[in-house]
Short mmCIF file of C-alpha atoms in Angstrom, two decimals:
data_model
loop_
_atom_site.label_atom_id
_atom_site.label_comp_id
_atom_site.label_asym_id
_atom_site.label_seq_id
_atom_site.Cartn_x
_atom_site.Cartn_y
_atom_site.Cartn_z
CA MET A 1483 -31.25 -49.56 -94.28
CA PRO A 1484 -31.01 -46.60 -91.95
CA SER A 1485 -32.65 -43.31 -92.89
CA PHE A 1486 -30.92 -39.97 -92.65
CA ALA A 1487 -32.34 -36.50 -92.10
CA PRO A 1488 -31.93 -34.62 -95.40
CA THR A 1489 -30.21 -31.62 -93.83
CA ALA A 1490 -28.17 -30.66 -90.81
CA ALA A 1491 -30.41 -27.66 -90.25
CA VAL A 1492 -33.54 -27.14 -88.16
CA ASN A 1493 -36.76 -25.91 -89.80
CA LEU A 1494 -37.16 -22.58 -88.02
CA ALA A 1495 -40.59 -22.17 -89.68
CA SER A 1496 -41.96 -25.35 -88.10
CA ARG A 1497 -45.29 -24.92 -86.32
CA ALA A 1498 -44.49 -27.94 -84.13
CA LEU A 1499 -41.38 -26.10 -82.92
CA GLY A 1500 -43.34 -22.94 -82.19
CA ALA A 1501 -43.30 -20.83 -85.39
CA ARG A 1502 -46.36 -18.58 -85.72
CA THR A 1503 -48.16 -16.96 -88.63
CA LEU A 1504 -48.94 -13.31 -87.82
CA SER A 1505 -50.63 -11.58 -90.76
CA CYS A 1506 -51.20 -11.68 -94.50
CA SER A 1507 -52.70 -9.68 -97.35
CA ASP A 1508 -55.25 -12.39 -98.19
CA GLN A 1509 -56.10 -16.04 -97.48
CA PHE A 1510 -59.30 -16.48 -99.42
CA PHE A 1511 -58.70 -20.00 -100.73
CA GLY A 1512 -56.22 -21.43 -98.22
CA ALA A 1513 -55.56 -20.55 -94.57
CA LEU A 1514 -52.17 -18.99 -93.87
CA GLU A 1515 -51.53 -21.34 -90.93
CA ARG A 1516 -51.19 -24.28 -93.35
CA LEU A 1517 -48.00 -22.70 -94.71
CA ILE A 1518 -46.01 -23.82 -91.64
CA ASP A 1519 -47.56 -27.26 -91.13
CA ASP A 1520 -44.93 -29.95 -90.59
CA ALA A 1521 -46.66 -32.74 -92.50
CA ALA A 1522 -46.06 -33.01 -96.23
CA PRO A 1523 -48.82 -31.32 -98.27
CA VAL A 1524 -51.57 -33.55 -99.65
CA PHE A 1525 -54.07 -33.31 -102.48
CA ILE A 1526 -57.61 -34.59 -101.90
CA PRO A 1527 -59.59 -34.94 -105.14
CA GLY A 1528 -63.16 -33.71 -104.90
CA LYS A 1529 -62.69 -31.86 -101.59
CA TYR A 1530 -64.27 -28.40 -101.64
CA ASP A 1531 -65.17 -25.81 -99.03
CA GLU A 1532 -67.19 -22.59 -99.15
CA ALA A 1533 -64.40 -20.77 -101.03
CA GLY A 1534 -63.85 -23.43 -103.71
CA LYS A 1535 -61.37 -26.27 -104.17
CA TRP A 1536 -59.66 -27.09 -100.87
CA MET A 1537 -55.88 -26.88 -101.12
CA ASP A 1538 -53.33 -27.85 -98.49
CA GLY A 1539 -51.44 -24.57 -98.26
CA TRP A 1540 -51.77 -20.81 -98.20
CA GLU A 1541 -53.67 -19.56 -101.25
CA THR A 1542 -54.87 -16.07 -102.11
CA ARG A 1543 -57.58 -14.96 -104.51
CA ARG A 1544 -56.76 -13.81 -108.06
CA ARG A 1545 -55.57 -10.21 -107.96
CA ARG A 1546 -57.11 -7.68 -110.32
CA ASP A 1547 -54.65 -4.83 -109.63
CA ASP A 1548 -50.92 -4.14 -109.85
CA GLY A 1549 -50.07 -5.28 -106.29
CA HIS A 1550 -48.86 -8.55 -104.81
CA ASP A 1551 -49.64 -10.74 -101.81
CA TRP A 1552 -47.56 -11.25 -98.69
CA CYS A 1553 -47.50 -12.87 -95.26
CA VAL A 1554 -45.57 -12.34 -92.02
CA LEU A 1555 -44.49 -15.02 -89.56
CA ALA A 1556 -42.45 -15.37 -86.38
CA LEU A 1557 -39.72 -18.00 -86.38
CA ALA A 1558 -39.83 -20.79 -83.79
CA ALA A 1559 -36.58 -19.45 -82.33
CA PRO A 1560 -34.13 -16.71 -83.25
CA GLY A 1561 -31.62 -18.14 -85.68
CA TRP A 1562 -29.45 -17.90 -88.77
CA ILE A 1563 -30.81 -19.02 -92.13
CA ASP A 1564 -28.90 -21.49 -94.30
CA ALA A 1565 -31.50 -22.47 -96.91
CA ILE A 1566 -35.06 -21.69 -97.98
CA GLU A 1567 -37.70 -23.99 -99.44
CA ILE A 1568 -40.85 -22.56 -101.02
CA ASP A 1569 -42.90 -25.68 -101.70
CA THR A 1570 -45.65 -25.43 -104.33
CA ARG A 1571 -46.60 -29.11 -104.41
CA HIS A 1572 -50.11 -29.71 -105.80
CA PHE A 1573 -50.35 -26.11 -107.00
CA THR A 1574 -50.15 -26.62 -110.76
CA GLY A 1575 -52.05 -23.74 -112.36
CA ASN A 1576 -52.39 -21.47 -109.35
CA TYR A 1577 -48.85 -21.03 -107.97
CA PRO A 1578 -47.10 -17.64 -107.81
CA ALA A 1579 -44.84 -16.65 -110.68
CA ALA A 1580 -42.13 -15.56 -108.23
CA ALA A 1581 -41.42 -15.09 -104.55
CA GLY A 1582 -39.06 -13.07 -102.35
CA LEU A 1583 -38.19 -13.14 -98.66
CA TRP A 1584 -37.44 -10.46 -96.07
CA ALA A 1585 -36.23 -10.79 -92.46
CA ILE A 1586 -36.07 -8.82 -89.23
CA ALA A 1587 -33.74 -9.33 -86.26
CA ALA A 1588 -36.03 -8.01 -83.53
CA THR A 1589 -34.77 -7.39 -80.02
CA ASP A 1590 -37.96 -9.00 -78.71
CA PRO A 1591 -38.98 -12.26 -80.48
CA ALA A 1592 -42.59 -11.52 -79.40
CA ASP A 1593 -42.59 -8.44 -81.66
CA THR A 1594 -45.32 -8.33 -84.35
CA PRO A 1595 -43.88 -6.36 -87.27
CA ALA A 1596 -46.21 -4.96 -89.93
CA ALA A 1597 -45.74 -5.59 -93.64
CA ASP A 1598 -44.39 -2.06 -94.11
CA ASP A 1599 -42.02 -2.11 -91.12
CA PRO A 1600 -38.82 -0.24 -92.12
CA ARG A 1601 -36.65 -2.89 -90.42
CA TRP A 1602 -37.27 -5.54 -93.12
CA GLN A 1603 -34.10 -6.59 -94.94
CA PRO A 1604 -34.20 -8.55 -98.23
CA ILE A 1605 -32.60 -11.97 -97.85
CA LEU A 1606 -33.97 -13.49 -101.09
CA ALA A 1607 -34.54 -11.27 -104.11
CA PRO A 1608 -37.72 -12.17 -106.04
CA ALA A 1609 -37.01 -15.43 -107.85
CA PRO A 1610 -39.10 -17.50 -110.30
CA LEU A 1611 -41.06 -20.44 -108.90
CA GLN A 1612 -42.00 -23.74 -110.48
CA GLY A 1613 -45.40 -25.26 -109.85
CA ASP A 1614 -45.89 -28.55 -108.02
CA ALA A 1615 -42.28 -28.54 -106.83
CA PRO A 1616 -40.08 -27.88 -103.77
CA ASN A 1617 -38.28 -24.70 -104.84
CA ALA A 1618 -34.94 -24.44 -103.01
CA PHE A 1619 -32.93 -21.25 -102.57
CA LEU A 1620 -29.95 -19.91 -100.63
CA PRO A 1621 -30.28 -16.61 -98.78
CA ASP A 1622 -28.26 -13.63 -99.92
CA PRO A 1623 -24.92 -14.08 -98.07
CA ALA A 1624 -24.31 -10.33 -98.14
CA VAL A 1625 -27.30 -9.58 -95.90
CA ARG A 1626 -26.51 -9.58 -92.21
CA ALA A 1627 -28.48 -8.18 -89.30
CA ALA A 1628 -26.96 -5.32 -87.34
CA ASP A 1629 -24.33 -6.53 -84.82
CA GLY A 1630 -24.84 -10.12 -86.02
CA ARG A 1631 -28.14 -10.67 -84.24
CA PRO A 1632 -30.18 -13.71 -85.35
CA TRP A 1633 -33.33 -13.36 -87.44
CA THR A 1634 -36.65 -13.53 -85.61
CA HIS A 1635 -39.35 -12.76 -88.23
CA LEU A 1636 -39.92 -13.29 -91.95
CA LYS A 1637 -42.07 -11.74 -94.66
CA LEU A 1638 -42.82 -13.82 -97.74
CA ASP A 1639 -43.83 -11.88 -100.87
CA ILE A 1640 -45.55 -13.76 -103.69
CA PHE A 1641 -45.98 -12.22 -107.14
CA PRO A 1642 -48.66 -11.47 -107.91
CA ASP A 1643 -50.89 -14.01 -106.10
CA GLY A 1644 -51.51 -17.77 -105.84
CA GLY A 1645 -50.78 -20.68 -103.57
CA VAL A 1646 -47.77 -22.01 -101.64
CA ALA A 1647 -48.08 -25.34 -99.85
CA ARG A 1648 -45.24 -25.01 -97.33
CA LEU A 1649 -42.46 -22.62 -96.35
CA ARG A 1650 -39.42 -24.18 -94.72
CA ILE A 1651 -36.63 -22.06 -93.31
CA LEU A 1652 -33.63 -24.27 -92.65
CA GLY A 1653 -31.11 -22.84 -90.25
CA ARG A 1654 -29.42 -22.84 -86.87
CA PRO A 1655 -31.08 -21.72 -83.64
CA ALA A 1656 -29.14 -19.00 -81.86
CA GLY A 1657 -28.96 -20.50 -78.40
CA LEU A 1658 -29.83 -23.19 -75.91
CA PRO A 1659 -33.06 -23.27 -73.89
CA ALA A 1660 -32.98 -21.54 -70.52
CA PRO A 1661 -31.80 -23.77 -67.63
CA ARG A 1662 -34.32 -25.41 -65.34
CA ALA A 1663 -34.58 -24.40 -61.70
CA ASP A 1664 -31.91 -27.00 -60.87
CA GLY A 1665 -29.52 -25.49 -63.43
CA LEU A 1666 -29.78 -28.33 -65.93
CA VAL A 1667 -30.23 -27.54 -69.63
CA GLU A 1668 -32.19 -29.64 -72.13
CA LEU A 1669 -29.32 -30.75 -74.36
CA SER A 1670 -31.74 -32.62 -76.65
CA SER A 1671 -33.97 -29.66 -77.49
CA ALA A 1672 -34.64 -29.16 -81.20
CA LEU A 1673 -35.11 -25.47 -80.39
CA GLY A 1674 -31.48 -25.44 -79.30
CA GLY A 1675 -30.28 -27.21 -82.44
CA ALA A 1676 -30.36 -30.89 -81.43
CA ARG A 1677 -31.42 -33.22 -84.21
CA VAL A 1678 -32.09 -36.88 -84.91
CA ILE A 1679 -29.61 -37.90 -87.60
CA ALA A 1680 -30.33 -41.61 -88.17
CA TRP A 1681 -32.81 -44.33 -87.29
CA ASN A 1682 -33.69 -47.86 -88.34
CA ASP A 1683 -37.50 -47.60 -88.54
CA ALA A 1684 -40.18 -44.91 -88.53
CA HIS A 1685 -43.20 -46.79 -89.82
CA TYR A 1686 -45.85 -44.99 -87.75
CA GLY A 1687 -44.11 -41.88 -86.39
CA ASP A 1688 -41.01 -39.83 -87.20
CA PRO A 1689 -38.21 -40.08 -84.57
CA ARG A 1690 -37.51 -36.36 -85.03
CA ASN A 1691 -40.75 -35.81 -83.11
CA LEU A 1692 -38.94 -37.00 -79.97
CA LEU A 1693 -37.13 -33.66 -79.65
CA LEU A 1694 -40.07 -31.32 -80.18
CA PRO A 1695 -41.30 -29.07 -77.35
CA GLY A 1696 -44.39 -30.05 -75.39
CA LEU A 1697 -46.11 -33.43 -75.53
CA ALA A 1698 -47.47 -35.18 -78.59
CA PRO A 1699 -51.29 -35.25 -78.43
CA ARG A 1700 -51.48 -38.35 -80.65
CA MET A 1701 -49.36 -41.45 -81.17
CA GLU A 1702 -48.51 -40.41 -84.73
CA ASP A 1703 -46.90 -37.25 -83.33
CA GLY A 1704 -44.28 -39.28 -81.44
CA TRP A 1705 -41.85 -41.94 -82.65
CA GLU A 1706 -43.39 -45.35 -83.29
CA THR A 1707 -41.91 -48.31 -85.12
CA ARG A 1708 -43.63 -51.28 -86.74
CA ARG A 1709 -44.15 -54.54 -84.87
CA ARG A 1710 -40.85 -56.40 -84.98
CA ARG A 1711 -41.10 -59.98 -86.28
CA GLU A 1712 -37.39 -60.81 -86.19
CA PRO A 1713 -34.55 -60.67 -83.63
CA GLY A 1714 -33.12 -57.27 -82.80
CA HIS A 1715 -34.38 -53.92 -81.57
CA ASP A 1716 -35.09 -50.41 -82.80
CA TRP A 1717 -32.91 -47.33 -82.35
CA CYS A 1718 -32.24 -43.73 -83.30
CA ILE A 1719 -29.17 -41.50 -83.04
CA ILE A 1720 -29.28 -37.91 -81.80
CA ARG A 1721 -26.68 -35.17 -82.16
CA LEU A 1722 -27.16 -33.01 -79.07
CA ALA A 1723 -27.53 -29.25 -79.32
CA THR A 1724 -24.14 -28.95 -77.62
CA PRO A 1725 -21.83 -31.42 -75.90
CA GLY A 1726 -22.56 -31.76 -72.23
CA ARG A 1727 -22.45 -33.89 -69.12
CA VAL A 1728 -25.68 -35.90 -68.92
CA ALA A 1729 -27.38 -35.68 -65.51
CA PHE A 1730 -30.96 -36.80 -66.10
CA ILE A 1731 -32.90 -38.63 -68.83
CA GLU A 1732 -36.66 -38.46 -69.30
CA ILE A 1733 -38.45 -40.96 -71.54
CA ASP A 1734 -42.15 -40.26 -71.95
CA THR A 1735 -44.53 -42.94 -73.24
CA ARG A 1736 -47.76 -40.96 -72.81
CA GLU A 1737 -50.42 -41.86 -75.42
CA PHE A 1738 -48.68 -45.22 -75.97
CA LYS A 1739 -50.77 -47.65 -73.94
CA GLY A 1740 -50.53 -51.03 -75.66
CA ASN A 1741 -47.57 -50.35 -77.90
CA TYR A 1742 -44.83 -48.90 -75.68
CA PRO A 1743 -41.32 -50.47 -75.63
CA ASP A 1744 -40.65 -53.10 -73.00
CA THR A 1745 -37.25 -51.67 -72.08
CA CYS A 1746 -34.78 -49.03 -73.26
CA SER A 1747 -31.13 -48.05 -72.98
CA VAL A 1748 -28.97 -45.08 -73.94
CA GLN A 1749 -25.42 -45.03 -75.30
CA GLY A 1750 -23.24 -41.98 -75.80
CA VAL A 1751 -20.01 -40.69 -77.29
CA MET A 1752 -17.98 -37.49 -77.37
CA ALA A 1753 -17.37 -36.96 -81.10
CA PRO A 1754 -18.57 -33.45 -82.01
CA ASP A 1755 -16.82 -33.49 -85.40
CA ALA A 1756 -18.14 -36.89 -86.51
CA ALA A 1757 -19.89 -37.09 -89.88
CA ASP A 1758 -23.54 -38.05 -89.49
CA ALA A 1759 -23.29 -41.14 -91.70
CA ALA A 1760 -20.26 -42.43 -89.79
CA THR A 1761 -22.16 -42.51 -86.51
CA VAL A 1762 -24.35 -45.44 -87.56
CA PRO A 1763 -21.70 -48.21 -87.56
CA GLN A 1764 -19.67 -46.54 -84.82
CA SER A 1765 -22.66 -46.28 -82.45
CA LEU A 1766 -22.58 -50.04 -81.92
CA PHE A 1767 -19.48 -49.49 -79.78
CA TRP A 1768 -20.48 -46.37 -77.85
CA ALA A 1769 -20.40 -46.55 -74.07
CA GLU A 1770 -23.63 -47.26 -72.25
CA ILE A 1771 -24.68 -44.30 -70.12
CA LEU A 1772 -28.07 -45.76 -69.18
CA THR A 1773 -28.28 -49.53 -68.86
CA SER A 1774 -31.49 -51.39 -69.66
CA ARG A 1775 -34.53 -49.87 -67.95
CA LYS A 1776 -38.10 -51.10 -67.83
CA LEU A 1777 -40.75 -48.85 -69.37
CA GLY A 1778 -44.48 -48.73 -68.71
CA PRO A 1779 -47.49 -47.47 -70.61
CA ASP A 1780 -48.70 -43.87 -70.93
CA ALA A 1781 -46.34 -42.29 -68.39
CA PRO A 1782 -43.19 -40.17 -68.01
CA HIS A 1783 -40.12 -42.08 -66.82
CA GLY A 1784 -37.14 -40.35 -65.22
CA PHE A 1785 -33.69 -41.94 -64.92
CA THR A 1786 -30.31 -40.93 -63.53
CA PRO A 1787 -27.53 -42.12 -65.84
CA ASP A 1788 -25.30 -44.98 -64.74
CA ALA A 1789 -22.18 -43.33 -66.19
CA ASP A 1790 -20.97 -39.78 -65.63
CA ARG A 1791 -19.92 -38.78 -69.16
CA VAL A 1792 -19.68 -35.78 -71.45
CA VAL A 1793 -21.23 -36.67 -74.80
CA SER A 1794 -22.05 -35.00 -78.10
CA HIS A 1795 -24.25 -37.83 -79.44
CA ILE A 1796 -26.55 -40.42 -77.96
CA ARG A 1797 -28.04 -43.61 -79.33
CA PHE A 1798 -31.52 -44.30 -77.94
CA ASN A 1799 -32.39 -48.02 -78.03
CA ILE A 1800 -35.89 -49.43 -77.53
CA PHE A 1801 -36.54 -53.14 -77.04
CA PRO A 1802 -37.88 -54.71 -79.07
CA ASP A 1803 -40.05 -52.03 -80.75
CA GLY A 1804 -42.91 -49.64 -79.98
CA GLY A 1805 -43.64 -45.97 -79.46
CA VAL A 1806 -42.22 -43.10 -77.39
CA ASN A 1807 -43.77 -39.66 -77.10
CA ARG A 1808 -40.74 -37.54 -76.14
CA LEU A 1809 -37.09 -37.97 -75.11
CA ARG A 1810 -35.35 -35.35 -72.96
CA ILE A 1811 -31.63 -35.35 -72.16
CA PHE A 1812 -30.80 -32.87 -69.40
CA GLY A 1813 -27.30 -31.93 -68.38
CA VAL A 1814 -24.57 -29.34 -68.00
CA PRO A 1815 -23.24 -27.86 -71.26
CA GLY A 1816 -19.48 -28.16 -71.73
CA ALA A 1817 -17.05 -30.25 -73.74
CA VAL A 1818 -14.53 -31.05 -70.98
CA GLU A 1819 -14.49 -34.49 -69.37
#
């Protein structure tokens, strides 16, 4: 059975995408940087460090005053927030009683606002948390940045103290990446809003890694399927950040030396309003924009498409199985054939 991404949004608080932790009131038991890790939080019985029991998240010491703890982070890209997840998994007797969220729409995304910056606007009023659970919230729809600018920074308040495993900010990036020197734009950039919406196998590595910036340093940080023992091939479907005319395709197999796909192909369609689930059966009939190409180990591969088409979705096929580090679809944005 195919798997589907649980949301149409991008996690703007993803460290893999470029989100950064900037400051906090305290991180005695758990480092703040763990808050934006992409991997699911884990619990390791018997693991201790110099501060006490090791926990996979941001955890402050027990407060002995009337204050509360907080942290500030920069989003991976300016964007609009659709949903918030404050994940307290594995924090059972040491999670905060409540949490609230503030945001700033800075002119410069490289800004480093302080906790008392007067620009903070409340987008989630303090709400009760449950322990050992993914706590989901919707932002206050009445709060909008001046002149509609996208949010760039967040401040998480926890009351009064405790531990949070992960913070996920699900939303929509505000714009596409800057064009390359040749004028082409990376239509497949997750930072621009592209997303993998379906796939048939992700045994060793998540296909959503294909669209992340930079290169994966390890095989597990790319997309890798199990060894196929039956006829067929593996595939994933990507909704591009915006429809566009595909001009160049880069398929990078670096770090995959004995487990890269033998060949690959790419299909595409112009169907910007298609429901994600509907694309799976329909993709069988999409036009081929890159016919079968041979791949090699541990190397970037660049291809010019065989067909000149404007597409909103692509289906990336690998034969018969294996691993790919990154996939880049470059082209000219625009929905006109």
